[in-house]
């Protein structure tokens, strides 16, 4: 027998397996797709559940207080799993990690790695460091260091369905709604260059995707930061790659959102049959956006608009930056039929104002750290307002 056949065959080690549990909004779902892409790029494969995973990632939300309770409840369950399997790695990322920071590992010292909303791309490196050193790792940034890495679309991706895709166009929020913690954990608004988004959707269409959902914390304010920055430049009309052709060829530069322009261009890409977007802010609902929805057949006739309240007085207390009349003026007099469901953050109504003749969906208001609403209500009760675990912005 030849010598090269007389050898022992050593089976290759099975790849490590990961499991991601996602809490919260569509932005978190998209972040989880990117986390999966990062882990698979490091050689891991998807597991069916916690019990057969070597790495468990909890991608968290902090909009409501019960999201906090869910996280720490899951971490309690995972401690029992890790007691049985000490090699299991547990990681926490997302908005709640950005808010609680080192509190997570203080309350759950069996957590191996914690990262926030500004460094999703570092997940693989942080897990590798925790594994190599045997010590917990914490990395929370107060801002994104590199705009090219700010968006999950800049990272690898693993999609469960090839025909539909999330496309992040904007992150962060510049609003100061009294009840909302999002600006504290997601940072200020940053918009992607217009041409970069269009090319991503073109590539998706070429790969067989027929439906895209445009994502942003304040999706319909997309581009305002870009036009505000560029309007003072002498060569502003040479920036069509950043702002799109419509703004760059206008008679004069004006600071304005570019969302309607982008929505139209995306809807006209060959192969794209359905375009959705979420979540818009009522104060940035403009007639040109409604016009695109009415005239471009690829744009789905559906709009989730969080009105929050039907009272101008309550809207002012919420710092929503809009009034009932402004919303009604933006809505088309002719065109698609509509039904509006306001999700109220408060059940208070001004008795001097008539309720709007629309159906209501009610959710409880949850006190969130460092929000104006919590500080105001705590002051009225003579309590010290609760502050976030670390710097907000």
Tab-separated table of C-alpha atoms in Angstrom:
chain	number	residue	atom	x	y	z
A	1	UNK	CA	0.000	0.000	0.000
A	2	UNK	CA	1.420	3.433	-0.873
A	3	UNK	CA	2.657	5.326	2.160
A	4	UNK	CA	0.383	8.302	1.561
A	5	UNK	CA	-2.659	6.041	2.009
A	6	UNK	CA	-1.450	4.625	5.305
A	7	UNK	CA	-2.482	7.555	7.482
A	8	UNK	CA	-5.105	8.424	10.056
A	9	UNK	CA	-7.993	10.612	8.905
A	10	UNK	CA	-8.756	13.282	11.496
A	11	UNK	CA	-12.281	14.656	11.173
A	12	UNK	CA	-12.468	18.422	10.915
A	13	UNK	CA	-13.979	20.249	13.862
A	14	UNK	CA	-17.628	21.176	13.466
A	15	UNK	CA	-18.144	24.920	12.944
A	16	UNK	CA	-19.332	26.942	15.889
A	17	UNK	CA	-23.002	27.892	15.853
A	18	UNK	CA	-24.719	31.197	16.670
A	19	UNK	CA	-28.245	32.244	17.615
A	20	UNK	CA	-29.542	35.840	17.547
A	21	UNK	CA	-32.680	36.952	19.388
A	22	UNK	CA	-34.008	40.313	18.243
A	23	UNK	CA	-36.161	42.697	20.255
A	24	UNK	CA	-37.773	45.855	18.914
A	25	UNK	CA	-38.109	47.636	15.607
A	26	UNK	CA	-37.292	46.918	11.978
A	27	UNK	CA	-33.959	48.722	12.374
A	28	UNK	CA	-33.000	46.105	14.956
A	29	UNK	CA	-34.126	43.305	12.635
A	30	UNK	CA	-31.845	44.711	9.934
A	31	UNK	CA	-28.998	45.104	12.443
A	32	UNK	CA	-29.455	41.426	13.316
A	33	UNK	CA	-29.137	40.473	9.642
A	34	UNK	CA	-25.810	42.282	9.627
A	35	UNK	CA	-24.718	40.622	12.867
A	36	UNK	CA	-25.497	37.255	11.267
A	37	UNK	CA	-23.429	38.235	8.233
A	38	UNK	CA	-20.489	39.201	10.444
A	39	UNK	CA	-20.612	35.948	12.415
A	40	UNK	CA	-20.913	33.827	9.288
A	41	UNK	CA	-17.968	35.722	7.838
A	42	UNK	CA	-16.036	34.482	10.886
A	43	UNK	CA	-16.974	30.884	10.084
A	44	UNK	CA	-19.999	30.390	12.342
A	45	UNK	CA	-23.259	28.834	11.142
A	46	UNK	CA	-26.815	29.498	12.289
A	47	UNK	CA	-28.243	27.399	15.130
A	48	UNK	CA	-31.871	26.414	15.578
A	49	UNK	CA	-32.033	27.821	19.099
A	50	UNK	CA	-30.198	28.623	22.310
A	51	UNK	CA	-29.609	25.009	23.336
A	52	UNK	CA	-27.481	24.126	20.310
A	53	UNK	CA	-25.688	27.489	19.976
A	54	UNK	CA	-22.099	28.291	20.909
A	55	UNK	CA	-22.747	32.046	20.706
A	56	UNK	CA	-26.012	33.727	21.731
A	57	UNK	CA	-26.565	37.384	20.852
A	58	UNK	CA	-29.438	39.440	22.281
A	59	UNK	CA	-30.056	42.485	20.068
A	60	UNK	CA	-32.063	44.766	22.321
A	61	UNK	CA	-34.617	47.566	22.376
A	62	UNK	CA	-35.272	50.156	25.088
A	63	UNK	CA	-38.333	52.054	23.851
A	64	UNK	CA	-40.521	50.529	26.571
A	65	UNK	CA	-39.625	49.549	30.096
A	66	UNK	CA	-40.835	45.993	29.592
A	67	UNK	CA	-38.000	45.568	27.060
A	68	UNK	CA	-35.563	46.007	29.964
A	69	UNK	CA	-37.398	43.341	31.933
A	70	UNK	CA	-37.357	40.961	28.961
A	71	UNK	CA	-33.601	41.295	28.539
A	72	UNK	CA	-32.721	40.552	32.140
A	73	UNK	CA	-35.255	37.711	32.207
A	74	UNK	CA	-33.563	36.139	29.176
A	75	UNK	CA	-30.143	36.640	30.738
A	76	UNK	CA	-31.327	34.795	33.845
A	77	UNK	CA	-32.355	31.849	31.668
A	78	UNK	CA	-29.040	31.945	29.810
A	79	UNK	CA	-27.094	31.748	33.080
A	80	UNK	CA	-28.526	28.282	33.662
A	81	UNK	CA	-27.484	27.290	30.130
A	82	UNK	CA	-23.980	28.656	30.646
A	83	UNK	CA	-23.660	26.846	33.970
A	84	UNK	CA	-24.149	23.608	32.006
A	85	UNK	CA	-21.959	24.719	29.089
A	86	UNK	CA	-19.218	27.119	30.285
A	87	UNK	CA	-17.887	27.591	26.734
A	88	UNK	CA	-21.135	29.286	25.666
A	89	UNK	CA	-20.584	32.941	24.755
A	90	UNK	CA	-23.356	35.427	25.561
A	91	UNK	CA	-23.431	38.909	24.014
A	92	UNK	CA	-25.779	41.882	24.332
A	93	UNK	CA	-26.025	44.656	21.735
A	94	UNK	CA	-28.448	47.317	20.563
A	95	UNK	CA	-30.289	50.209	22.174
A	96	UNK	CA	-30.623	48.808	25.694
A	97	UNK	CA	-26.908	48.034	25.734
A	98	UNK	CA	-26.246	51.635	24.661
A	99	UNK	CA	-28.440	52.844	27.541
A	100	UNK	CA	-27.373	50.488	30.355
A	101	UNK	CA	-23.714	50.063	29.417
A	102	UNK	CA	-21.748	48.463	32.275
A	103	UNK	CA	-24.941	47.888	34.262
A	104	UNK	CA	-25.586	44.805	32.119
A	105	UNK	CA	-22.420	43.019	33.226
A	106	UNK	CA	-22.901	44.231	36.799
A	107	UNK	CA	-26.328	42.595	36.890
A	108	UNK	CA	-25.333	39.640	34.719
A	109	UNK	CA	-21.564	39.008	35.069
A	110	UNK	CA	-21.846	35.895	32.901
A	111	UNK	CA	-22.311	38.112	29.800
A	112	UNK	CA	-19.130	37.920	27.693
A	113	UNK	CA	-19.502	40.934	25.400
A	114	UNK	CA	-21.553	44.141	25.269
A	115	UNK	CA	-21.641	46.636	22.388
A	116	UNK	CA	-23.925	49.538	21.532
A	117	UNK	CA	-25.625	51.016	18.489
A	118	UNK	CA	-22.575	52.743	17.008
A	119	UNK	CA	-20.210	49.769	16.671
A	120	UNK	CA	-22.231	46.818	15.356
A	121	UNK	CA	-19.385	46.077	12.945
A	122	UNK	CA	-17.102	45.305	15.900
A	123	UNK	CA	-19.227	42.401	17.162
A	124	UNK	CA	-16.990	39.653	15.791
A	125	UNK	CA	-13.817	41.274	17.132
A	126	UNK	CA	-15.309	41.784	20.600
A	127	UNK	CA	-16.462	38.172	20.811
A	128	UNK	CA	-13.014	36.997	19.687
A	129	UNK	CA	-11.339	39.161	22.330
A	130	UNK	CA	-13.641	37.836	25.066
A	131	UNK	CA	-12.929	34.269	23.964
A	132	UNK	CA	-9.159	34.757	23.828
A	133	UNK	CA	-8.827	36.556	27.169
A	134	UNK	CA	-11.556	34.773	29.092
A	135	UNK	CA	-12.665	38.163	30.425
A	136	UNK	CA	-15.868	40.141	29.767
A	137	UNK	CA	-15.600	42.854	27.107
A	138	UNK	CA	-17.537	46.137	27.031
A	139	UNK	CA	-17.345	48.666	24.183
A	140	UNK	CA	-19.877	51.501	23.982
A	141	UNK	CA	-19.229	54.470	21.701
A	142	UNK	CA	-21.026	57.799	22.066
A	143	UNK	CA	-20.895	58.444	18.325
A	144	UNK	CA	-20.060	56.621	15.127
A	145	UNK	CA	-16.373	57.075	14.330
A	146	UNK	CA	-16.683	56.407	10.585
A	147	UNK	CA	-19.755	57.379	8.550
A	148	UNK	CA	-19.014	54.523	6.125
A	149	UNK	CA	-19.498	52.048	8.992
A	150	UNK	CA	-22.463	53.859	10.558
A	151	UNK	CA	-25.042	52.023	8.493
A	152	UNK	CA	-25.798	48.310	8.745
A	153	UNK	CA	-25.986	48.226	4.943
A	154	UNK	CA	-22.211	48.783	4.891
A	155	UNK	CA	-21.692	45.407	6.589
A	156	UNK	CA	-22.049	41.803	5.459
A	157	UNK	CA	-25.594	40.474	5.464
A	158	UNK	CA	-27.484	37.217	5.859
A	159	UNK	CA	-31.094	37.426	4.641
A	160	UNK	CA	-33.638	34.701	5.243
A	161	UNK	CA	-35.658	35.729	2.170
A	162	UNK	CA	-33.994	36.798	-1.065
A	163	UNK	CA	-37.077	38.489	-2.532
A	164	UNK	CA	-37.325	41.224	0.121
A	165	UNK	CA	-34.713	43.444	1.761
A	166	UNK	CA	-34.315	46.213	4.327
A	167	UNK	CA	-32.318	49.233	3.133
A	168	UNK	CA	-31.159	51.712	5.756
A	169	UNK	CA	-31.166	55.268	4.386
A	170	UNK	CA	-30.848	57.276	7.604
A	171	UNK	CA	-29.964	56.701	11.246
A	172	UNK	CA	-30.456	58.751	14.387
A	173	UNK	CA	-32.966	61.440	15.278
A	174	UNK	CA	-32.688	65.206	15.753
A	175	UNK	CA	-36.141	65.582	17.294
A	176	UNK	CA	-36.694	66.147	20.992
A	177	UNK	CA	-40.024	64.435	21.648
A	178	UNK	CA	-40.688	64.631	25.384
A	179	UNK	CA	-41.345	60.902	25.834
A	180	UNK	CA	-38.736	59.363	23.511
A	181	UNK	CA	-35.315	57.905	24.306
A	182	UNK	CA	-34.266	57.255	20.689
A	183	UNK	CA	-32.018	60.352	20.262
A	184	UNK	CA	-30.118	59.324	23.403
A	185	UNK	CA	-29.296	55.821	22.164
A	186	UNK	CA	-29.165	56.253	18.379
A	187	UNK	CA	-27.509	59.681	18.187
A	188	UNK	CA	-28.093	62.575	15.765
A	189	UNK	CA	-29.433	62.125	12.253
A	190	UNK	CA	-26.990	60.940	9.594
A	191	UNK	CA	-28.152	60.329	6.016
A	192	UNK	CA	-26.449	58.066	3.506
A	193	UNK	CA	-25.407	59.545	0.155
A	194	UNK	CA	-28.271	59.416	-2.344
A	195	UNK	CA	-26.332	57.619	-5.075
A	196	UNK	CA	-25.060	54.960	-2.675
A	197	UNK	CA	-28.613	53.999	-1.731
A	198	UNK	CA	-29.786	53.842	-5.350
A	199	UNK	CA	-26.867	51.591	-6.284
A	200	UNK	CA	-27.590	49.259	-3.375
A	201	UNK	CA	-31.210	48.868	-4.502
A	202	UNK	CA	-30.076	48.345	-8.112
A	203	UNK	CA	-27.741	45.574	-6.935
A	204	UNK	CA	-30.548	44.003	-4.903
A	205	UNK	CA	-32.862	44.086	-7.932
A	206	UNK	CA	-30.178	42.489	-10.108
A	207	UNK	CA	-29.905	39.688	-7.520
A	208	UNK	CA	-33.651	38.993	-7.649
A	209	UNK	CA	-35.048	41.195	-4.865
A	210	UNK	CA	-38.451	42.615	-5.806
A	211	UNK	CA	-39.433	44.398	-2.570
A	212	UNK	CA	-37.431	46.871	-0.490
A	213	UNK	CA	-38.272	48.692	2.718
A	214	UNK	CA	-36.469	51.984	3.299
A	215	UNK	CA	-35.509	52.327	6.968
A	216	UNK	CA	-34.695	55.210	9.270
A	217	UNK	CA	-35.419	56.343	12.794
A	218	UNK	CA	-36.977	59.396	11.144
A	219	UNK	CA	-37.081	58.107	7.608
A	220	UNK	CA	-38.892	60.972	5.891
A	221	UNK	CA	-36.416	63.579	7.141
A	222	UNK	CA	-33.792	61.791	5.031
A	223	UNK	CA	-31.315	64.187	3.436
A	224	UNK	CA	-32.015	67.303	5.489
A	225	UNK	CA	-28.571	67.047	7.109
A	226	UNK	CA	-26.967	66.641	3.667
A	227	UNK	CA	-28.645	69.669	2.091
A	228	UNK	CA	-28.088	71.790	5.208
A	229	UNK	CA	-24.373	71.077	5.004
A	230	UNK	CA	-24.020	71.561	1.244
A	231	UNK	CA	-26.236	74.582	0.615
A	232	UNK	CA	-23.467	76.965	1.732
A	233	UNK	CA	-20.849	75.533	-0.608
A	234	UNK	CA	-19.964	77.306	-3.862
A	235	UNK	CA	-20.051	74.064	-5.871
A	236	UNK	CA	-23.274	72.726	-4.307
A	237	UNK	CA	-24.650	71.785	-7.749
A	238	UNK	CA	-21.771	69.325	-8.257
A	239	UNK	CA	-22.971	67.037	-5.458
A	240	UNK	CA	-25.642	64.991	-7.270
A	241	UNK	CA	-23.998	61.796	-5.983
A	242	UNK	CA	-24.754	62.938	-2.432
A	243	UNK	CA	-28.090	64.725	-2.841
A	244	UNK	CA	-29.610	63.335	-6.032
A	245	UNK	CA	-30.063	65.136	-9.344
A	246	UNK	CA	-33.273	66.992	-8.428
A	247	UNK	CA	-31.638	68.995	-5.640
A	248	UNK	CA	-28.321	69.472	-7.452
A	249	UNK	CA	-30.025	70.927	-10.544
A	250	UNK	CA	-32.416	73.266	-8.700
A	251	UNK	CA	-32.207	77.019	-9.270
A	252	UNK	CA	-30.904	77.624	-5.763
A	253	UNK	CA	-29.818	75.365	-2.902
A	254	UNK	CA	-32.337	74.944	-0.124
A	255	UNK	CA	-32.110	72.924	3.065
A	256	UNK	CA	-34.867	70.330	2.784
A	257	UNK	CA	-35.464	66.586	3.122
A	258	UNK	CA	-34.712	64.508	0.025
A	259	UNK	CA	-37.033	61.652	0.891
A	260	UNK	CA	-39.594	62.194	-1.879
A	261	UNK	CA	-36.800	62.379	-4.491
A	262	UNK	CA	-35.281	59.147	-3.204
A	263	UNK	CA	-38.625	57.357	-2.972
A	264	UNK	CA	-39.365	58.211	-6.608
A	265	UNK	CA	-35.952	57.106	-7.901
A	266	UNK	CA	-36.056	53.818	-5.962
A	267	UNK	CA	-39.587	53.088	-7.212
A	268	UNK	CA	-38.394	53.456	-10.821
A	269	UNK	CA	-35.536	50.942	-10.583
A	270	UNK	CA	-36.047	48.023	-12.968
A	271	UNK	CA	-37.088	44.864	-11.140
A	272	UNK	CA	-38.375	46.594	-7.997
A	273	UNK	CA	-42.105	45.957	-7.737
A	274	UNK	CA	-42.853	47.078	-4.156
A	275	UNK	CA	-41.357	49.882	-2.073
A	276	UNK	CA	-42.249	50.488	1.583
A	277	UNK	CA	-40.788	52.766	4.235
A	278	UNK	CA	-40.780	53.143	8.010
A	279	UNK	CA	-40.932	55.014	10.324
A	280	UNK	CA	-41.936	58.539	9.297
A	281	UNK	CA	-42.489	61.543	11.547
A	282	UNK	CA	-45.724	63.531	11.080
A	283	UNK	CA	-43.919	66.887	11.034
A	284	UNK	CA	-41.956	65.784	7.961
A	285	UNK	CA	-44.940	64.399	6.045
A	286	UNK	CA	-44.843	66.570	2.938
A	287	UNK	CA	-47.192	66.832	-0.043
A	288	UNK	CA	-44.449	65.735	-2.427
A	289	UNK	CA	-44.117	62.423	-0.566
A	290	UNK	CA	-47.850	61.819	-0.780
A	291	UNK	CA	-47.693	62.684	-4.482
A	292	UNK	CA	-45.008	60.050	-5.080
A	293	UNK	CA	-47.093	57.485	-3.195
A	294	UNK	CA	-50.097	58.326	-5.372
A	295	UNK	CA	-48.279	58.349	-8.726
A	296	UNK	CA	-45.592	55.661	-8.492
A	297	UNK	CA	-47.203	52.229	-8.777
A	298	UNK	CA	-44.306	50.448	-7.046
A	299	UNK	CA	-44.794	52.442	-3.824
A	300	UNK	CA	-47.180	50.516	-1.592
A	301	UNK	CA	-50.331	52.446	-0.569
A	302	UNK	CA	-49.612	52.034	3.121
A	303	UNK	CA	-48.371	54.575	5.628
A	304	UNK	CA	-47.692	53.954	9.302
A	305	UNK	CA	-47.826	57.451	10.792
A	306	UNK	CA	-47.408	57.750	14.586
A	307	UNK	CA	-49.613	60.771	15.248
A	308	UNK	CA	-49.388	60.194	19.028
A	309	UNK	CA	-52.302	62.491	19.973
A	310	UNK	CA	-55.296	64.328	18.558
A	311	UNK	CA	-54.924	67.392	20.772
A	312	UNK	CA	-52.749	70.346	19.814
A	313	UNK	CA	-52.118	71.052	23.481
A	314	UNK	CA	-50.852	67.513	24.103
A	315	UNK	CA	-48.806	67.551	20.892
A	316	UNK	CA	-47.096	70.740	22.121
A	317	UNK	CA	-46.335	69.170	25.510
A	318	UNK	CA	-44.895	66.178	23.653
A	319	UNK	CA	-42.642	68.497	21.580
A	320	UNK	CA	-43.914	66.834	18.413
A	321	UNK	CA	-43.367	69.930	16.278
A	322	UNK	CA	-46.686	69.643	14.450
A	323	UNK	CA	-50.408	70.311	14.791
A	324	UNK	CA	-53.525	68.518	13.621
A	325	UNK	CA	-54.148	71.079	10.882
A	326	UNK	CA	-50.644	70.591	9.430
A	327	UNK	CA	-51.224	66.852	9.126
A	328	UNK	CA	-54.566	67.283	7.400
A	329	UNK	CA	-53.081	69.812	4.943
A	330	UNK	CA	-50.437	67.281	3.888
A	331	UNK	CA	-53.027	64.615	3.178
A	332	UNK	CA	-54.332	64.434	-0.408
A	333	UNK	CA	-57.834	65.626	-1.196
A	334	UNK	CA	-57.914	63.158	-4.066
A	335	UNK	CA	-56.096	59.885	-4.590
A	336	UNK	CA	-55.721	56.730	-2.506
A	337	UNK	CA	-58.294	56.047	0.148
A	338	UNK	CA	-56.852	56.104	3.659
A	339	UNK	CA	-57.514	55.107	7.226
A	340	UNK	CA	-55.484	56.716	9.998
A	341	UNK	CA	-54.718	54.990	13.288
A	342	UNK	CA	-53.006	57.291	15.791
A	343	UNK	CA	-50.955	55.442	18.402
A	344	UNK	CA	-51.386	57.640	21.450
A	345	UNK	CA	-48.567	57.955	23.957
A	346	UNK	CA	-51.077	59.534	26.345
A	347	UNK	CA	-54.753	59.106	27.058
A	348	UNK	CA	-55.177	62.801	27.993
A	349	UNK	CA	-57.414	64.903	25.815
A	350	UNK	CA	-58.024	68.616	25.940
A	351	UNK	CA	-61.700	68.883	26.808
A	352	UNK	CA	-61.896	72.110	24.817
A	353	UNK	CA	-60.896	70.334	21.612
A	354	UNK	CA	-63.015	67.919	19.666
A	355	UNK	CA	-61.647	64.474	19.105
A	356	UNK	CA	-60.662	63.663	15.570
A	357	UNK	CA	-63.134	61.343	13.799
A	358	UNK	CA	-60.584	58.543	13.477
A	359	UNK	CA	-59.969	55.182	15.085
A	360	UNK	CA	-57.509	55.061	17.961
A	361	UNK	CA	-54.957	52.459	18.970
A	362	UNK	CA	-53.687	53.017	22.512
A	363	UNK	CA	-50.338	52.124	24.058
A	364	UNK	CA	-49.127	52.908	27.523
A	365	UNK	CA	-46.476	55.583	28.010
A	366	UNK	CA	-43.331	54.120	29.552
A	367	UNK	CA	-41.019	56.401	31.596
A	368	UNK	CA	-37.612	56.498	29.910
A	369	UNK	CA	-34.360	57.875	31.365
A	370	UNK	CA	-33.347	61.476	30.571
A	371	UNK	CA	-36.531	62.236	28.641
A	372	UNK	CA	-38.295	65.543	29.268
A	373	UNK	CA	-41.484	63.740	30.253
A	374	UNK	CA	-39.774	61.717	32.984
A	375	UNK	CA	-37.841	64.698	34.339
A	376	UNK	CA	-41.026	66.768	34.411
A	377	UNK	CA	-43.121	64.088	36.106
A	378	UNK	CA	-40.367	63.251	38.631
A	379	UNK	CA	-39.984	66.927	39.528
A	380	UNK	CA	-43.715	67.225	40.167
A	381	UNK	CA	-43.531	64.276	42.564
A	382	UNK	CA	-40.483	65.724	44.311
A	383	UNK	CA	-38.235	62.877	43.135
A	384	UNK	CA	-34.800	63.050	41.570
A	385	UNK	CA	-35.217	62.303	37.852
A	386	UNK	CA	-33.683	59.065	36.622
A	387	UNK	CA	-30.684	59.604	34.399
A	388	UNK	CA	-29.180	57.315	31.754
A	389	UNK	CA	-26.322	55.031	32.683
A	390	UNK	CA	-23.858	57.064	30.625
A	391	UNK	CA	-23.532	60.106	28.350
A	392	UNK	CA	-26.401	60.496	25.910
A	393	UNK	CA	-24.823	62.445	23.084
